[in-house]
mmCIF file of C-alpha atoms and ligand atoms in Angstrom:
data_model
loop_
_atom_site.group_PDB
_atom_site.id
_atom_site.type_symbol
_atom_site.label_atom_id
_atom_site.label_comp_id
_atom_site.label_asym_id
_atom_site.label_seq_id
_atom_site.Cartn_x
_atom_site.Cartn_y
_atom_site.Cartn_z
ATOM 1 C CA MET D 535 -81.811 8.487 -19.837
ATOM 2 C CA MET D 536 -79.170 8.330 -17.066
ATOM 3 C CA GLY D 537 -81.634 6.354 -14.920
ATOM 4 C CA LEU D 538 -81.998 3.747 -17.662
ATOM 5 C CA TRP D 539 -78.218 3.350 -17.997
ATOM 6 C CA LEU D 540 -77.880 2.898 -14.263
ATOM 7 C CA LEU D 541 -80.557 0.224 -14.241
ATOM 8 C CA LEU D 542 -78.792 -1.557 -17.089
ATOM 9 C CA LEU D 543 -75.408 -1.394 -15.272
ATOM 10 C CA LEU D 544 -76.979 -2.632 -12.083
ATOM 11 C CA HIS D 545 -78.532 -5.548 -13.931
ATOM 12 C CA LEU D 546 -75.195 -6.486 -15.546
ATOM 13 C CA HIS D 547 -73.410 -6.263 -12.203
ATOM 14 C CA LEU D 548 -75.893 -8.521 -10.485
ATOM 15 C CA GLY D 549 -75.623 -10.937 -13.362
ATOM 16 C CA ASN D 550 -71.912 -11.303 -12.627
ATOM 17 C CA ALA D 551 -72.539 -12.278 -9.033
ATOM 18 C CA PRO D 552 -74.142 -15.688 -9.330
ATOM 19 C CA ARG D 553 -74.192 -16.428 -5.589
ATOM 20 C CA THR D 554 -76.716 -13.720 -4.824
ATOM 21 C CA GLU D 555 -79.116 -14.912 -7.503
ATOM 22 C CA ASP D 556 -78.703 -18.630 -8.155
ATOM 23 C CA VAL D 557 -77.285 -20.078 -4.936
ATOM 24 C CA CYS D 558 -79.843 -21.183 -2.428
ATOM 25 C CA VAL D 559 -79.510 -20.487 1.289
ATOM 26 C CA SER D 560 -79.806 -23.991 2.664
ATOM 27 C CA LEU D 561 -76.527 -24.854 4.440
ATOM 28 C CA PRO D 562 -76.482 -24.824 8.244
ATOM 29 C CA ALA D 563 -74.874 -21.652 9.560
ATOM 30 C CA PRO D 564 -71.489 -21.897 11.362
ATOM 31 C CA SER D 565 -71.617 -21.713 15.146
ATOM 32 C CA SER D 566 -69.414 -20.863 18.138
ATOM 33 C CA ILE D 567 -67.689 -17.919 16.507
ATOM 34 C CA SER D 568 -65.110 -16.396 18.785
ATOM 35 C CA ILE D 569 -62.155 -14.056 18.509
ATOM 36 C CA SER D 570 -59.317 -14.810 20.849
ATOM 37 C CA SER D 571 -56.385 -12.507 21.218
ATOM 38 C CA PHE D 572 -53.017 -12.960 22.903
ATOM 39 C CA ASN D 573 -50.335 -10.251 22.890
ATOM 40 C CA MET D 574 -52.221 -8.421 20.131
ATOM 41 C CA GLU D 575 -52.503 -11.422 17.822
ATOM 42 C CA HIS D 576 -56.155 -11.928 16.975
ATOM 43 C CA THR D 577 -57.545 -15.259 15.826
ATOM 44 C CA LEU D 578 -61.077 -16.105 14.769
ATOM 45 C CA SER D 579 -62.357 -19.635 15.222
ATOM 46 C CA PHE D 580 -65.725 -21.259 14.527
ATOM 47 C CA LEU D 581 -67.473 -24.604 14.211
ATOM 48 C CA PRO D 582 -69.449 -25.808 11.171
ATOM 49 C CA GLY D 583 -73.173 -26.095 11.807
ATOM 50 C CA PRO D 584 -74.505 -29.599 12.421
ATOM 51 C CA GLY D 585 -74.890 -31.601 9.200
ATOM 52 C CA THR D 586 -72.509 -29.456 7.150
ATOM 53 C CA PRO D 587 -71.294 -31.447 4.082
ATOM 54 C CA PRO D 588 -67.553 -32.253 4.121
ATOM 55 C CA GLU D 589 -66.700 -30.309 0.933
ATOM 56 C CA THR D 590 -68.011 -27.050 2.416
ATOM 57 C CA HIS D 591 -65.817 -23.938 2.525
ATOM 58 C CA PHE D 592 -66.138 -20.944 4.815
ATOM 59 C CA THR D 593 -65.550 -17.273 4.238
ATOM 60 C CA VAL D 594 -64.962 -14.438 6.711
ATOM 61 C CA GLN D 595 -65.861 -10.749 6.584
ATOM 62 C CA ILE D 596 -65.268 -7.925 9.041
ATOM 63 C CA ILE D 597 -66.809 -4.596 9.798
ATOM 64 C CA HIS D 598 -65.639 -1.812 12.038
ATOM 65 C CA HIS D 599 -67.615 0.594 14.055
ATOM 66 C CA ARG D 600 -66.815 3.725 12.108
ATOM 67 C CA LYS D 601 -67.352 2.296 8.588
ATOM 68 C CA ASN D 602 -70.632 0.593 8.194
ATOM 69 C CA SER D 603 -69.728 -1.870 5.421
ATOM 70 C CA TRP D 604 -68.612 -5.482 5.495
ATOM 71 C CA ARG D 605 -65.424 -6.407 3.711
ATOM 72 C CA PRO D 606 -63.835 -9.803 3.011
ATOM 73 C CA VAL D 607 -60.637 -10.869 4.799
ATOM 74 C CA THR D 608 -57.809 -11.857 2.471
ATOM 75 C CA GLY D 609 -56.515 -15.291 3.389
ATOM 76 C CA CYS D 610 -59.813 -16.307 4.971
ATOM 77 C CA LEU D 611 -61.958 -16.693 1.813
ATOM 78 C CA GLU D 612 -61.733 -20.453 1.440
ATOM 79 C CA LEU D 613 -61.346 -21.883 4.901
ATOM 80 C CA ARG D 614 -62.043 -25.502 5.737
ATOM 81 C CA ALA D 615 -63.784 -26.722 8.867
ATOM 82 C CA GLY D 616 -61.305 -26.596 11.762
ATOM 83 C CA GLN D 617 -59.162 -23.834 10.250
ATOM 84 C CA THR D 618 -58.860 -20.443 11.918
ATOM 85 C CA CYS D 619 -58.622 -16.939 10.474
ATOM 86 C CA ASN D 620 -55.768 -14.618 11.435
ATOM 87 C CA LEU D 621 -57.273 -11.159 11.997
ATOM 88 C CA THR D 622 -54.092 -9.510 13.284
ATOM 89 C CA ARG D 623 -53.565 -7.422 10.167
ATOM 90 C CA VAL D 624 -57.170 -6.431 9.601
ATOM 91 C CA PHE D 625 -57.897 -5.185 13.112
ATOM 92 C CA LYS D 626 -55.476 -2.298 12.550
ATOM 93 C CA ASP D 627 -56.842 0.329 14.871
ATOM 94 C CA LEU D 628 -56.259 -0.661 18.499
ATOM 95 C CA TYR D 629 -58.951 1.755 19.691
ATOM 96 C CA ASP D 630 -61.718 0.784 17.248
ATOM 97 C CA HIS D 631 -64.491 -1.788 17.671
ATOM 98 C CA TYR D 632 -64.633 -4.665 15.193
ATOM 99 C CA ARG D 633 -66.984 -7.459 14.364
ATOM 100 C CA ALA D 634 -66.578 -10.540 12.155
ATOM 101 C CA ARG D 635 -69.010 -12.886 10.415
ATOM 102 C CA VAL D 636 -68.644 -16.309 8.846
ATOM 103 C CA GLN D 637 -70.592 -17.999 6.067
ATOM 104 C CA ALA D 638 -70.488 -21.589 4.824
ATOM 105 C CA TYR D 639 -70.708 -22.217 1.075
ATOM 106 C CA THR D 640 -70.510 -24.855 -1.627
ATOM 107 C CA PRO D 641 -70.722 -24.169 -5.396
ATOM 108 C CA THR D 642 -74.497 -24.375 -5.197
ATOM 109 C CA GLN D 643 -75.449 -23.491 -1.630
ATOM 110 C CA THR D 644 -74.693 -20.961 1.061
ATOM 111 C CA SER D 645 -75.565 -20.573 4.709
ATOM 112 C CA ASN D 646 -76.736 -17.552 6.605
ATOM 113 C CA TRP D 647 -73.984 -15.422 8.133
ATOM 114 C CA THR D 648 -73.103 -15.948 11.783
ATOM 115 C CA LEU D 649 -71.886 -12.911 13.699
ATOM 116 C CA SER D 650 -69.175 -12.600 16.338
ATOM 117 C CA ALA D 651 -69.431 -10.316 19.332
ATOM 118 C CA TRP D 652 -67.924 -6.841 19.140
ATOM 119 C CA PHE D 653 -64.163 -6.877 19.631
ATOM 120 C CA LEU D 654 -61.932 -4.055 20.878
ATOM 121 C CA PRO D 655 -58.256 -4.945 20.311
ATOM 122 C CA LEU D 656 -56.851 -2.864 23.145
ATOM 123 C CA SER D 657 -59.033 -4.252 25.911
ATOM 124 C CA ASP D 658 -59.866 -7.704 24.591
ATOM 125 C CA THR D 659 -56.319 -8.889 24.087
ATOM 126 C CA VAL D 660 -54.716 -10.937 26.835
ATOM 127 C CA LEU D 661 -51.232 -9.816 27.735
ATOM 128 C CA GLY D 662 -48.852 -12.677 28.396
ATOM 129 C CA PRO D 663 -46.604 -12.503 31.419
ATOM 130 C CA PRO D 664 -43.222 -10.909 30.664
ATOM 131 C CA ASP D 665 -39.957 -12.847 30.939
ATOM 132 C CA VAL D 666 -38.816 -12.912 34.552
ATOM 133 C CA THR D 667 -35.388 -12.972 36.232
ATOM 134 C CA VAL D 668 -35.249 -13.050 40.029
ATOM 135 C CA SER D 669 -32.188 -12.478 42.223
ATOM 136 C CA GLY D 670 -31.628 -11.879 45.925
ATOM 137 C CA CYS D 671 -30.542 -8.537 47.400
ATOM 138 C CA GLY D 672 -30.354 -9.071 51.160
ATOM 139 C CA ASN D 673 -33.814 -8.905 52.685
ATOM 140 C CA CYS D 674 -35.331 -8.250 49.270
ATOM 141 C CA LEU D 675 -35.650 -9.678 45.770
ATOM 142 C CA THR D 676 -34.838 -7.914 42.520
ATOM 143 C CA VAL D 677 -37.261 -8.906 39.762
ATOM 144 C CA GLN D 678 -36.280 -8.043 36.183
ATOM 145 C CA LEU D 679 -39.097 -8.061 33.625
ATOM 146 C CA ARG D 680 -38.748 -8.148 29.861
ATOM 147 C CA VAL D 681 -41.575 -7.932 27.342
ATOM 148 C CA PRO D 682 -40.703 -9.424 23.944
ATOM 149 C CA THR D 683 -39.981 -6.740 21.346
ATOM 150 C CA LYS D 684 -42.904 -6.508 18.958
ATOM 151 C CA GLU D 685 -44.038 -3.739 16.667
ATOM 152 C CA LEU D 686 -47.743 -2.915 16.744
ATOM 153 C CA PRO D 687 -49.746 -0.685 14.405
ATOM 154 C CA GLN D 688 -49.878 3.048 15.212
ATOM 155 C CA ASN D 689 -46.161 3.164 16.129
ATOM 156 C CA LEU D 690 -46.707 1.248 19.325
ATOM 157 C CA GLN D 691 -44.575 -1.435 20.931
ATOM 158 C CA LEU D 692 -46.096 -4.386 22.726
ATOM 159 C CA LYS D 693 -44.536 -3.221 25.990
ATOM 160 C CA ASP D 694 -46.408 0.100 25.736
ATOM 161 C CA LEU D 695 -49.563 -1.833 26.560
ATOM 162 C CA TYR D 696 -48.218 -3.162 29.875
ATOM 163 C CA LYS D 697 -49.534 -0.947 32.640
ATOM 164 C CA ARG D 698 -49.587 -2.928 35.872
ATOM 165 C CA ILE D 699 -47.832 -6.055 37.100
ATOM 166 C CA ILE D 700 -49.156 -8.332 39.824
ATOM 167 C CA PHE D 701 -46.380 -10.126 41.722
ATOM 168 C CA ARG D 702 -47.378 -13.273 43.588
ATOM 169 C CA VAL D 703 -44.623 -14.002 46.111
ATOM 170 C CA GLN D 704 -44.498 -17.332 47.909
ATOM 171 C CA ARG D 705 -42.098 -18.461 50.631
ATOM 172 C CA THR D 706 -40.849 -21.925 49.648
ATOM 173 C CA ARG D 707 -40.474 -23.197 53.223
ATOM 174 C CA ASP D 708 -44.143 -23.019 54.250
ATOM 175 C CA GLY D 709 -46.010 -21.749 51.181
ATOM 176 C CA ALA D 710 -46.990 -18.465 52.831
ATOM 177 C CA GLN D 711 -47.769 -15.976 50.065
ATOM 178 C CA PHE D 712 -48.850 -12.452 49.260
ATOM 179 C CA THR D 713 -49.509 -10.434 46.118
ATOM 180 C CA LEU D 714 -48.224 -7.021 45.226
ATOM 181 C CA THR D 715 -49.360 -4.785 42.356
ATOM 182 C CA LEU D 716 -46.926 -2.281 40.892
ATOM 183 C CA ASP D 717 -46.809 -0.088 37.811
ATOM 184 C CA TYR D 718 -44.911 -1.804 35.033
ATOM 185 C CA GLU D 719 -41.152 -1.237 35.292
ATOM 186 C CA GLU D 720 -38.305 -3.313 33.935
ATOM 187 C CA GLU D 721 -36.592 -3.483 37.319
ATOM 188 C CA ASN D 722 -38.580 -4.035 40.510
ATOM 189 C CA VAL D 723 -37.547 -4.594 44.114
ATOM 190 C CA ILE D 724 -39.726 -6.548 46.514
ATOM 191 C CA THR D 725 -38.715 -5.459 50.008
ATOM 192 C CA TYR D 726 -39.286 -6.519 53.624
ATOM 193 C CA LEU D 727 -38.487 -10.184 53.069
ATOM 194 C CA GLN D 728 -36.474 -12.440 55.352
ATOM 195 C CA SER D 729 -32.822 -12.702 54.359
ATOM 196 C CA GLY D 730 -31.318 -16.071 53.497
ATOM 197 C CA VAL D 731 -34.753 -17.508 52.650
ATOM 198 C CA GLU D 732 -36.043 -18.833 49.333
ATOM 199 C CA TYR D 733 -39.063 -17.227 47.690
ATOM 200 C CA CYS D 734 -40.769 -17.925 44.367
ATOM 201 C CA VAL D 735 -42.292 -15.140 42.256
ATOM 202 C CA SER D 736 -45.011 -15.448 39.580
ATOM 203 C CA VAL D 737 -46.034 -12.380 37.637
ATOM 204 C CA SER D 738 -49.090 -11.387 35.664
ATOM 205 C CA ALA D 739 -49.615 -8.326 33.485
ATOM 206 C CA THR D 740 -52.620 -6.139 32.850
ATOM 207 C CA GLY D 741 -53.110 -3.439 30.273
ATOM 208 C CA SER D 742 -55.202 -0.315 30.623
ATOM 209 C CA VAL D 743 -58.270 -2.521 31.055
ATOM 210 C CA SER D 744 -57.814 -5.338 33.545
ATOM 211 C CA SER D 745 -58.512 -8.827 32.314
ATOM 212 C CA ASN D 746 -58.188 -12.280 33.828
ATOM 213 C CA PRO D 747 -54.619 -12.558 35.037
ATOM 214 C CA VAL D 748 -52.366 -15.067 33.287
ATOM 215 C CA TYR D 749 -49.545 -15.925 35.682
ATOM 216 C CA SER D 750 -46.049 -16.913 34.674
ATOM 217 C CA LYS D 751 -44.468 -20.019 36.090
ATOM 218 C CA PRO D 752 -42.790 -19.399 39.465
ATOM 219 C CA TYR D 753 -39.183 -18.157 39.453
ATOM 220 C CA CYS D 754 -37.339 -18.886 42.710
ATOM 221 C CA ALA D 755 -34.345 -17.286 44.421
ATOM 222 C CA PHE D 756 -32.770 -16.873 47.838
ATOM 223 C CA THR D 757 -32.655 -13.441 49.432
ATOM 224 C CA SER D 758 -28.929 -13.692 50.105
ATOM 225 C CA PRO D 759 -26.989 -11.071 52.068
ATOM 226 C CA PRO D 760 -26.095 -8.169 49.781
ATOM 227 C CA SER D 761 -22.804 -9.022 48.132
ATOM 228 C CA THR D 762 -21.671 -7.113 45.119
ATOM 229 C CA LYS D 763 -18.545 -8.397 43.416
ATOM 230 C CA SER D 764 -16.184 -5.783 44.860
ATOM 231 C CA SER D 765 -17.223 -6.260 48.490
ATOM 232 C CA CYS D 766 -17.036 -10.013 47.968
ATOM 233 C CA THR D 767 -13.392 -9.904 46.877
ATOM 234 C CA LEU D 768 -12.689 -7.517 49.763
ATOM 235 C CA TYR D 769 -14.017 -10.107 52.196
ATOM 236 C CA VAL D 770 -11.866 -12.800 50.612
ATOM 237 C CA VAL D 771 -8.734 -10.639 50.824
ATOM 238 C CA LEU D 772 -9.418 -9.705 54.461
ATOM 239 C CA GLY D 773 -10.123 -13.315 55.327
ATOM 240 C CA LEU D 774 -6.885 -14.516 53.732
ATOM 241 C CA ALA D 775 -4.903 -11.781 55.500
ATOM 242 C CA GLY D 776 -6.410 -12.880 58.813
ATOM 243 C CA VAL D 777 -5.527 -16.513 58.182
ATOM 244 C CA PHE D 778 -1.909 -15.619 57.312
ATOM 245 C CA CYS D 779 -1.599 -13.486 60.441
ATOM 246 C CA MET D 780 -2.821 -16.323 62.623
ATOM 247 C CA LEU D 781 -0.475 -18.771 60.942
ATOM 248 C CA GLY D 782 2.430 -16.379 61.553
ATOM 249 C CA PHE D 783 1.599 -16.071 65.261
ATOM 250 C CA LEU D 784 1.194 -19.808 65.539
ATOM 251 C CA ILE D 785 4.610 -20.491 63.994
ATOM 252 C CA ILE D 786 6.361 -17.916 66.190
ATOM 253 C CA GLY D 787 4.602 -19.312 69.251
ATOM 254 C CA LEU D 788 5.626 -22.830 68.337
ATOM 255 C CA LEU D 789 9.246 -21.773 67.833
ATOM 256 C CA ILE D 790 9.419 -20.109 71.263
ATOM 257 C CA TYR D 791 7.630 -22.954 72.994
ATOM 258 C CA GLY D 792 9.794 -25.467 71.118
ATOM 259 C CA GLY D 793 12.937 -23.704 72.394
ATOM 260 C CA GLN D 794 11.778 -24.074 75.992
ATOM 261 C CA MET D 795 10.620 -27.610 75.421
ATOM 262 C CA SER D 796 13.997 -28.826 74.180
ATOM 263 C CA LEU D 797 15.498 -28.131 77.661
ATOM 264 C CA LYS D 798 12.799 -29.976 79.584
ATOM 265 C CA LEU D 799 12.266 -32.683 77.036
ATOM 266 C CA PRO D 800 13.433 -35.828 78.877
ATOM 267 C CA ILE D 801 11.354 -35.391 82.020
ATOM 268 C CA HIS D 802 8.241 -34.191 80.190
ATOM 269 C CA LEU D 803 8.383 -36.904 77.635
ATOM 270 C CA THR D 804 8.913 -39.759 80.063
ATOM 271 C CA ARG D 805 6.090 -38.576 82.305
ATOM 272 C CA ARG D 806 3.814 -38.387 79.354
ATOM 273 C CA LEU D 807 4.799 -41.765 77.996
ATOM 274 C CA SER D 808 4.389 -43.537 81.307
ATOM 275 C CA TYR D 809 0.939 -42.034 81.652
ATOM 276 C CA ILE D 810 -0.043 -43.309 78.244
ATOM 277 C CA LEU D 811 1.311 -46.742 78.994
ATOM 278 C CA ILE D 812 -0.477 -47.111 82.337
ATOM 279 C CA GLN D 813 -3.733 -45.981 80.773
ATOM 280 C CA GLY D 814 -3.162 -48.485 77.983
ATOM 281 C CA GLN D 815 -2.615 -51.303 80.471
ATOM 282 C CA LYS D 816 -5.710 -50.444 82.479
ATOM 283 C CA ARG D 817 -7.859 -50.588 79.406
ATOM 284 C CA GLY D 818 -6.195 -53.812 78.314
ATOM 285 C CA SER D 819 -5.098 -52.333 75.074
ATOM 286 C CA THR D 820 -1.827 -53.104 73.404
ATOM 287 C CA ARG D 821 1.178 -51.093 74.361
ATOM 288 C CA PRO D 822 2.618 -48.582 71.908
ATOM 289 C CA GLU D 823 5.940 -49.651 70.353
ATOM 290 C CA LEU D 824 7.316 -46.174 70.999
ATOM 291 C CA SER D 825 8.021 -46.964 74.645
ATOM 292 C CA GLY D 826 10.839 -49.398 73.830
ATOM 293 C CA PRO D 827 13.964 -47.235 73.576
ATOM 294 C CA PHE D 828 13.015 -44.918 76.433
ATOM 295 C CA SER D 829 12.324 -47.718 78.818
ATOM 296 C CA ALA D 830 15.657 -49.311 77.995
ATOM 297 C CA SER D 831 17.535 -46.150 78.800
ATOM 298 C CA GLN D 832 15.548 -45.637 81.976
ATOM 299 C CA LEU D 833 16.430 -49.128 83.038
ATOM 300 C CA HIS D 834 20.103 -48.242 82.847
ATOM 301 C CA GLU D 835 19.698 -45.067 84.849
ATOM 302 C CA THR D 836 17.709 -46.509 87.711
ATOM 303 C CA GLY D 837 19.735 -49.706 87.750
ATOM 304 C CA SER D 838 17.188 -51.911 89.445
ATOM 305 C CA ALA D 839 13.555 -52.772 88.895
ATOM 306 C CA SER D 840 12.882 -53.708 92.479
ATOM 307 C CA CYS D 841 12.421 -50.083 93.607
ATOM 308 C CA LEU D 842 9.204 -50.001 91.677
ATOM 309 C CA LEU D 843 7.515 -52.568 93.806
ATOM 310 C CA THR D 844 7.745 -50.303 96.835
ATOM 311 C CA ALA D 845 7.151 -47.066 95.011
ATOM 312 C CA HIS D 846 4.044 -48.206 93.205
ATOM 313 C CA SER D 847 2.631 -51.011 95.223
ATOM 314 C CA PRO D 848 -1.043 -50.131 94.530
ATOM 315 C CA VAL D 849 -0.586 -50.830 90.832
ATOM 316 C CA GLU D 850 -0.254 -54.543 91.228
ATOM 317 C CA ALA D 851 -1.903 -55.412 87.999
ATOM 318 C CA VAL D 852 0.953 -53.763 86.159
ATOM 319 C CA ASN D 853 3.327 -56.585 85.581
ATOM 320 C CA SER D 854 5.113 -55.293 82.562
ATOM 321 C CA SER D 855 8.763 -54.667 83.262
ATOM 322 C CA GLU D 856 8.875 -51.769 80.833
ATOM 323 C CA VAL D 857 6.209 -49.782 82.606
ATOM 324 C CA GLU D 858 7.783 -50.412 85.950
ATOM 325 C CA GLU D 859 11.128 -49.292 84.667
ATOM 326 C CA GLU D 860 9.751 -46.042 83.343
ATOM 327 C CA ASP D 861 7.876 -45.173 86.478
ATOM 328 C CA CYS D 862 11.058 -45.825 88.335
ATOM 329 C CA GLY D 863 12.586 -42.851 86.557
ATOM 330 C CA LEU D 864 10.056 -40.573 88.222
ATOM 331 C CA VAL D 865 10.731 -41.766 91.694
ATOM 332 C CA PRO D 866 12.876 -39.230 93.474
ATOM 333 C CA ASN D 867 16.101 -40.848 94.551
HETATM 334 C C1 NAG F 1214 -81.403 -17.995 7.384
HETATM 335 O O1 NAG F 1214 -82.022 -16.894 8.019
HETATM 336 C C2 NAG F 1214 -83.401 -16.739 7.744
HETATM 337 C C3 NAG F 1214 -83.897 -15.453 8.377
HETATM 338 O O2 NAG F 1214 -83.042 -14.982 9.345
HETATM 339 C C4 NAG F 1214 -84.164 -17.954 8.271
HETATM 340 O O3 NAG F 1214 -85.523 -17.826 7.959
HETATM 341 C C5 NAG F 1214 -83.594 -19.202 7.612
HETATM 342 O O4 NAG F 1214 -84.226 -20.344 8.136
HETATM 343 C C6 NAG F 1214 -82.094 -19.302 7.833
HETATM 344 N N1 NAG F 1214 -81.572 -20.424 7.060
HETATM 345 C C7 NAG F 1214 -80.869 -21.424 7.615
HETATM 346 C C8 NAG F 1214 -80.382 -22.514 6.702
HETATM 347 O O5 NAG F 1214 -80.615 -21.461 8.798
HETATM 348 C C1 NAG F 1215 -50.989 -13.761 12.350
HETATM 349 O O1 NAG F 1215 -50.491 -12.693 11.609
HETATM 350 C C2 NAG F 1215 -49.462 -11.951 12.244
HETATM 351 C C3 NAG F 1215 -49.148 -10.749 11.384
HETATM 352 O O2 NAG F 1215 -49.019 -11.121 10.058
HETATM 353 C C4 NAG F 1215 -48.263 -12.848 12.454
HETATM 354 O O3 NAG F 1215 -47.232 -12.151 13.101
HETATM 355 C C5 NAG F 1215 -48.694 -14.035 13.304
HETATM 356 O O4 NAG F 1215 -47.630 -14.928 13.452
HETATM 357 C C6 NAG F 1215 -49.880 -14.743 12.681
HETATM 358 N N1 NAG F 1215 -50.372 -15.733 13.636
HETATM 359 C C7 NAG F 1215 -50.606 -16.996 13.306
HETATM 360 C C8 NAG F 1215 -51.123 -17.889 14.372
HETATM 361 O O5 NAG F 1215 -50.373 -17.428 12.201
#
């Protein structure tokens, strides 16, 4: 009796699912099914089989390793050709293996299912490079890394997946480069560099399973001498103090020297001026105006210009009366 009821129920159930009975399997199956994953966001993409009619829809189902039954993916039941299916929410367990399949359908036809490869979220996701800040610290570079905050299932954060960081360091001047692999830390110091030289750093992250490295763009900085803010201001203060000291000495020196100078001024000044004037004449340049008043006074003191002709006979080219008069002042009487 129970067996009969079950048969009846089964019949009714099948009757309500027209696709399995009435729809014929004649559409081309989708192709190129792949699941790509970046920073734990999983996306399924596929291509319609050749000759697929334009009004065709596609549906996606998933299965995971531990439960052996296919189930439909909400939001991916009526896809169009070219659309993708977001599997982030359905691949909940990072440590499980998943598989997806896609079927094309129209109201009257379906295709066979096409299967994806097995997918393990933890190892198949590609970790993007973290945000990078580089600054100099003498003969080293400080590299700050920051992984975007992102909640994952199972109480994990995205940054919990970052295990190792590869640093690619390149000297800007000649392009010489090396790579360095360190455990993931937010603050890293790359040592043994030349100081005062520019380097560029690209980083790449790997999780527990290494994948193809995706490098960040290069971030460049000079390895400047170590200068924290406090020592910097100290240098400035010391420097200013030094400058003021020197200025003080200079002024005192000038005052003392000036005091001595004022006694010797006439003889020093005239000797100097005459030298300038003779040099000026020899080079054929114009004579400085400054000489005027001094020469006039000298003329009065020496009285005559004729003494010059004997005193400085070799300088025959000098025919200016003013120069002669000045030189006269130097001639010992
Ligand atoms: C669907 O699969 C069956 C068996 O795997 C095959 O015989 C049939 O040709 C396939 N149909 C299409 C439309 O590819
Ligand atoms: C996929 O779904 C996740 C979780 O709902 C969401 O954070 C992410 O932005 C979605 N990705 C795309 C490409 O829509």
